[in-house]
Amino acid sequence: NPLSAGAKRTYDIIKGYITRAAEKMPEEHYAFKPTPDVRSFGQLLGHLADAQYGFCSAVAGEKPPAGGFDPASSIEKTKTTKADLQKALADGFAYCDKVHADMTDTAGAATVKFFTGDMAKLSILEFNTHHDFEHYGNIVTYMRLKGLVPPSSEPRK
């Protein structure tokens, strides 16, 4: 299963960066917005937690157990503390971890209904990873503005 294994490896990279960024940012900066018209750092994390449920529940063929794309159950809009957002993010990633763990190349080729139209399951998982990287770019900027080195720029061990 080289395709699904590769997709999981890339997802694990960004999951690690986002998780470490959430740990590294001090709580007093979770409300930080570089400009008034963008999400705060905490809202970005909430949005990413929501997205984990939205993307991965579509692949699993389930209703999201939390978050997702429904504004009424939005983590982004309801969680504000560092502890709550870190937990929500960890739970969202754990949900996607299970979906990735069950994925095979054959299963990943099956198409399901998605908000963009019918899409292969593995493509939806990759879409989620791309979305995570997109918003990690925002996170990097927020961290730099607060004088912090983002996890992806830390020296390799």
Phi, psi and omega in degrees: 000060185295328182288312180290326177293319178294320178298320180293319180299316180294317177300317180298324178299308184289326176301318178296315180299313183294317180299315180291325177295318179298323178290319188285327183288125177297148183303325182295346179259001178295334178270359183295132173232124178299326174220156185297337187266011178242168178293151171285168176305312180297320178296324175300315179296318177298319178299318179292322176297314177304315184295324179303315180292319182296310181291309188287331176291327177297318178293320182284346182073033184236163168283138180302131179289345177198168173050229183089201185263005180272115181303334181293334180248022187294122173293320180306322184271345187245343181251136181228336183277154178303313182299315180295319181288322177297319179295315180298319179294315178299318179295319178297316177295321179298322177298313179292328177304317180295319180295316177297319182297328181273354186279139172235167178298320180294312179296326181292340179280343179294139180263149177224162176289136179218166184296341177267358185114183179299136184211147176294142182304316180295328177293324177294319177297321177293321176303315178300314180298317178296319178298317177300315179296321178303311182282337172297327175302320175296315181302318179302314180298315180300317180295316179299320178296336178262011176077020181254146176273122179292153183306324182290346179256359178289152177301141179286143180269000000 
